[in-house]
Amino acid sequence: MKIFNALYLMLLVGWLTTGCITEPEPQPQPDLAEEKGYATGVATDTKGNPLANAAIVVNNTQFFNHNILGSTNANGYYKLKLSPGSWYVRGTISLQHNDQSYTFDLHPETEGAFAGTEGAVRNLRWKLSGPKPTEFGGGGYYGGLVEVYGDMVGGFFDTEQVELTLEPVGPLVDGSTGQIIKRQLTGGIIGQTQDVPIGRYRISARYLPTNQVLNIRLRNKGQYSTSITNSFEPAYAGATGSYKLTLEARLQN
């Protein structure tokens, strides 16, 4: 009986302990050593966890469309054999969020080209915001762009005096909890704000000189309202890695 009770207590303690574990902590990634003739690295998500099935492209700096393709394994690791030449590494991750398909560029933690004969370690990380590298024809931001046109019929063009409020509706694209964003637009006739973490937002606007609430809508779509809820969409047909929301605003009658 004593043995039975002891076993029961051990099982109970084990069940309670495992039941308290909700999510494993991000594991530190191993330090990889350069290996001659290979590009190696680890891709991680926004929380530092391994990113499986990320697409890896090792680009030649001299010849267009002369690339080496691969992907990360379940541990976020990749290893690609190189030929002689000058190379750099880029990566992407594709997923669905709120019934919208997205492809995001991963951020290279080390920049610069390297010789294929020498090899290099190039780790990549998914970022929701921040500037993209400008090397090798790159640029822009990891977050999305919001554009605001003035209502042509109403004759409202002072979009630089508009402040947008973007309130996340549900989790952001990486599953994290977003923050309410308030930004004054820049850019002239077409107001804009850049580098907004991708997600679904409830958006409202006000005209700063008079503190007046504006009516807004998706550009050329639907009825004007004091707020709209929408997700980011491709910046143009077929675009990947570049997303925006395009709105119209007008003063209330």
Coordinates of C-alpha atoms in Angstrom, one line a residue:
M1 CA 0.0 0.0 0.0
K2 CA 2.8 2.4 0.9
I3 CA 4.5 1.6 -2.4
F4 CA 1.3 2.3 -4.3
N5 CA 0.8 5.6 -2.6
A6 CA 4.4 6.6 -3.3
L7 CA 3.9 5.8 -7.0
Y8 CA 0.6 7.6 -7.1
L9 CA 2.2 10.8 -5.6
M10 CA 5.1 10.6 -8.1
L11 CA 2.7 10.4 -11.0
L12 CA 0.5 13.2 -9.6
V13 CA 3.5 15.5 -9.2
G14 CA 4.7 14.7 -12.7
W15 CA 1.3 15.4 -14.2
L16 CA 1.0 18.7 -12.3
T17 CA 4.5 19.8 -13.4
T18 CA 4.0 19.0 -17.0
G19 CA 0.5 20.6 -16.9
C20 CA 2.0 23.9 -15.9
I21 CA 4.3 24.0 -18.9
T22 CA 2.5 26.1 -21.6
E23 CA 5.2 26.9 -24.1
P24 CA 9.0 26.1 -24.2
E25 CA 11.4 29.0 -23.9
P26 CA 13.3 30.0 -27.0
Q27 CA 16.4 28.0 -27.3
P28 CA 19.8 29.8 -27.9
Q29 CA 21.0 29.0 -31.4
P30 CA 24.4 27.3 -31.7
D31 CA 27.4 29.3 -33.0
L32 CA 28.1 28.0 -36.5
A33 CA 31.6 28.0 -37.9
E34 CA 32.4 29.0 -41.4
E35 CA 32.9 26.1 -43.7
K36 CA 34.8 26.5 -47.0
G37 CA 32.6 26.2 -50.0
Y38 CA 29.3 26.4 -48.1
A39 CA 26.7 29.0 -47.0
T40 CA 25.3 28.0 -43.6
G41 CA 23.0 29.6 -41.1
V42 CA 19.9 29.5 -38.9
A43 CA 16.6 31.3 -39.5
T44 CA 14.5 32.4 -36.5
D45 CA 11.1 33.9 -36.0
T46 CA 10.3 37.1 -34.3
K47 CA 10.5 35.4 -30.9
G48 CA 13.9 33.8 -31.6
N49 CA 12.6 30.3 -32.2
P50 CA 13.8 28.2 -35.2
L51 CA 12.0 28.9 -38.4
A52 CA 11.3 25.8 -40.5
N53 CA 10.7 25.8 -44.2
A54 CA 12.0 29.2 -44.8
A55 CA 13.1 29.7 -48.4
I56 CA 16.8 30.5 -48.8
V57 CA 18.3 32.1 -51.9
V58 CA 22.1 32.5 -52.3
N59 CA 22.5 35.2 -54.9
N60 CA 25.5 35.8 -57.2
T61 CA 26.5 39.5 -57.0
Q62 CA 27.7 39.5 -60.7
F63 CA 25.3 37.4 -62.7
F64 CA 21.5 38.0 -62.8
N65 CA 19.3 35.0 -62.0
H66 CA 22.4 32.9 -61.1
N67 CA 21.1 31.7 -57.7
I68 CA 21.4 28.7 -55.4
L69 CA 18.1 27.7 -53.8
G70 CA 17.3 25.8 -50.6
S71 CA 15.2 25.8 -47.4
T72 CA 15.6 25.5 -43.7
N73 CA 15.0 22.2 -41.8
A74 CA 12.8 21.7 -38.7
N75 CA 15.6 23.3 -36.6
G76 CA 15.8 26.4 -38.8
Y77 CA 19.1 25.3 -40.2
Y78 CA 20.3 25.4 -43.8
K79 CA 23.5 24.5 -45.6
L80 CA 24.1 25.1 -49.4
K81 CA 27.1 24.2 -51.4
L82 CA 28.6 27.1 -53.4
S83 CA 30.6 27.4 -56.6
P84 CA 33.4 30.0 -56.9
G85 CA 32.2 33.6 -57.1
S86 CA 30.8 36.4 -55.0
W87 CA 27.6 35.7 -53.1
Y88 CA 25.1 37.0 -50.6
V89 CA 22.2 35.3 -48.8
R90 CA 18.5 36.3 -48.6
G91 CA 15.5 34.4 -47.2
T92 CA 11.7 34.5 -47.1
I93 CA 8.9 33.0 -45.1
S94 CA 5.3 32.5 -46.5
L95 CA 2.1 32.1 -44.5
Q96 CA -1.6 32.8 -44.3
H97 CA -3.1 35.3 -41.9
N98 CA -6.8 36.4 -41.9
D99 CA -7.3 34.6 -45.2
Q100 CA -4.5 36.7 -46.9
S101 CA -1.3 35.1 -48.2
Y102 CA 1.9 36.9 -47.2
T103 CA 5.6 36.4 -48.0
F104 CA 8.0 38.2 -45.8
D105 CA 11.7 39.0 -46.3
L106 CA 14.0 37.8 -43.5
H107 CA 16.6 40.1 -42.1
P108 CA 20.2 39.0 -42.6
E109 CA 22.1 39.5 -39.3
T110 CA 25.4 39.9 -41.2
E111 CA 25.6 42.0 -44.4
G112 CA 28.1 42.0 -47.2
A113 CA 29.1 39.6 -50.0
F114 CA 31.5 36.7 -49.5
A115 CA 33.6 34.4 -51.6
G116 CA 32.1 31.0 -52.4
T117 CA 35.4 29.3 -52.0
E118 CA 35.6 30.6 -48.4
G119 CA 32.0 30.1 -47.4
A120 CA 30.2 32.1 -44.7
V121 CA 27.6 31.9 -41.9
R122 CA 24.6 34.0 -42.6
N123 CA 21.8 33.9 -40.0
L124 CA 18.4 35.3 -40.8
R125 CA 15.6 36.7 -38.6
W126 CA 12.0 37.6 -39.2
K127 CA 11.3 41.2 -38.3
L128 CA 7.9 42.9 -38.2
S129 CA 9.3 46.4 -38.6
G130 CA 12.5 48.3 -39.3
P131 CA 14.5 49.2 -42.4
K132 CA 15.5 46.5 -44.9
P133 CA 19.2 46.3 -46.1
T134 CA 20.0 48.6 -49.0
E135 CA 22.8 46.5 -50.4
F136 CA 22.3 44.7 -53.7
G137 CA 19.3 46.7 -54.8
G138 CA 17.3 46.3 -51.5
G139 CA 15.6 48.9 -49.4
G140 CA 12.2 49.8 -47.9
Y141 CA 10.8 48.5 -44.6
Y142 CA 9.6 45.2 -43.2
G143 CA 6.3 46.8 -42.0
G144 CA 3.5 47.9 -44.3
L145 CA 2.7 51.2 -45.9
V146 CA -0.5 53.2 -45.3
E147 CA -1.5 55.7 -47.9
V148 CA -4.3 58.3 -47.5
Y149 CA -5.8 60.2 -50.5
G150 CA -7.9 63.3 -50.0
D151 CA -11.5 63.0 -51.2
M152 CA -11.5 64.6 -54.7
V153 CA -15.2 65.4 -54.7
G154 CA -15.0 67.1 -51.3
G155 CA -11.8 68.9 -52.2
F156 CA -9.8 67.8 -49.1
F157 CA -6.1 67.6 -49.8
D158 CA -4.4 68.6 -46.5
T159 CA -3.4 65.0 -45.7
E160 CA -0.2 66.0 -43.9
Q161 CA -2.4 67.4 -41.1
V162 CA -4.1 64.0 -40.6
E163 CA -3.4 61.8 -37.7
L164 CA -4.2 58.1 -38.0
T165 CA -5.1 55.7 -35.2
L166 CA -4.5 52.0 -35.9
E167 CA -5.9 49.6 -33.3
P168 CA -5.0 45.9 -33.8
V169 CA -7.9 43.6 -34.3
G170 CA -6.6 40.2 -33.2
P171 CA -3.0 39.1 -33.1
L172 CA -0.4 40.4 -35.6
V173 CA 0.8 38.2 -38.4
D174 CA 3.4 36.5 -36.2
G175 CA 0.8 35.7 -33.5
S176 CA 2.0 38.5 -31.1
T177 CA -0.2 41.2 -29.5
G178 CA 0.1 44.5 -31.3
Q179 CA 0.0 48.0 -29.9
I180 CA -2.3 51.0 -30.8
I181 CA -0.4 53.2 -33.2
K182 CA -1.0 57.0 -33.6
R183 CA 0.9 58.7 -36.4
Q184 CA 0.7 62.0 -38.2
L185 CA 1.0 61.5 -42.0
T186 CA 3.7 62.8 -44.2
G187 CA 4.2 63.0 -47.9
G188 CA 2.3 65.9 -49.4
I189 CA -1.0 65.4 -51.3
I190 CA -0.9 61.7 -50.7
G191 CA -0.3 61.3 -47.0
Q192 CA 1.5 58.2 -45.8
T193 CA 3.0 56.4 -42.8
Q194 CA 5.5 53.6 -43.2
D195 CA 6.7 50.5 -41.4
V196 CA 3.4 49.4 -39.7
P197 CA 3.6 45.8 -38.4
I198 CA 1.4 43.6 -40.6
G199 CA -1.9 42.6 -39.1
R200 CA -5.6 43.5 -39.2
Y201 CA -6.4 47.0 -37.8
R202 CA -9.4 49.2 -37.0
I203 CA -8.4 52.6 -38.4
S204 CA -9.7 56.0 -37.7
A205 CA -8.5 59.5 -38.5
R206 CA -8.7 63.1 -37.3
Y207 CA -7.8 66.5 -38.8
L208 CA -5.3 68.0 -36.4
P209 CA -5.9 71.8 -37.0
T210 CA -9.6 71.5 -35.9
N211 CA -9.4 68.1 -34.0
Q212 CA -12.2 67.0 -36.3
V213 CA -13.0 63.3 -36.9
L214 CA -12.6 62.4 -40.5
N215 CA -14.7 60.0 -42.6
I216 CA -12.6 57.4 -44.3
R217 CA -12.9 54.3 -46.5
L218 CA -10.8 52.0 -48.6
R219 CA -9.9 53.9 -51.7
N220 CA -12.7 53.7 -54.3
K221 CA -14.5 51.1 -52.2
G222 CA -17.6 51.1 -50.1
Q223 CA -19.1 53.9 -48.0
Y224 CA -17.3 56.5 -45.9
S225 CA -17.4 55.9 -42.1
T226 CA -15.6 57.2 -39.0
S227 CA -13.6 54.0 -38.9
I228 CA -12.8 50.9 -41.0
T229 CA -11.3 47.5 -40.3
N230 CA -9.0 45.8 -42.8
S231 CA -5.8 43.8 -43.4
F232 CA -2.8 44.8 -45.4
E233 CA -2.8 43.7 -49.0
P234 CA -0.1 43.3 -51.7
A235 CA 1.2 46.7 -52.7
Y236 CA 0.4 45.8 -56.4
A237 CA -0.9 42.7 -58.2
G238 CA 1.6 39.8 -57.6
A239 CA 3.7 41.7 -55.1
T240 CA 5.5 39.8 -52.4
G241 CA 7.3 41.3 -49.4
S242 CA 5.5 44.6 -49.9
Y243 CA 2.1 45.4 -48.4
K244 CA -0.1 48.4 -47.9
L245 CA -3.5 49.9 -47.1
T246 CA -4.8 52.6 -49.3
L247 CA -7.5 54.9 -47.9
E248 CA -9.5 58.0 -48.7
A249 CA -10.4 60.7 -46.2
R250 CA -12.8 63.6 -46.2
L251 CA -14.1 66.2 -43.8
Q252 CA -17.5 65.5 -42.3
N253 CA -20.4 67.6 -43.5

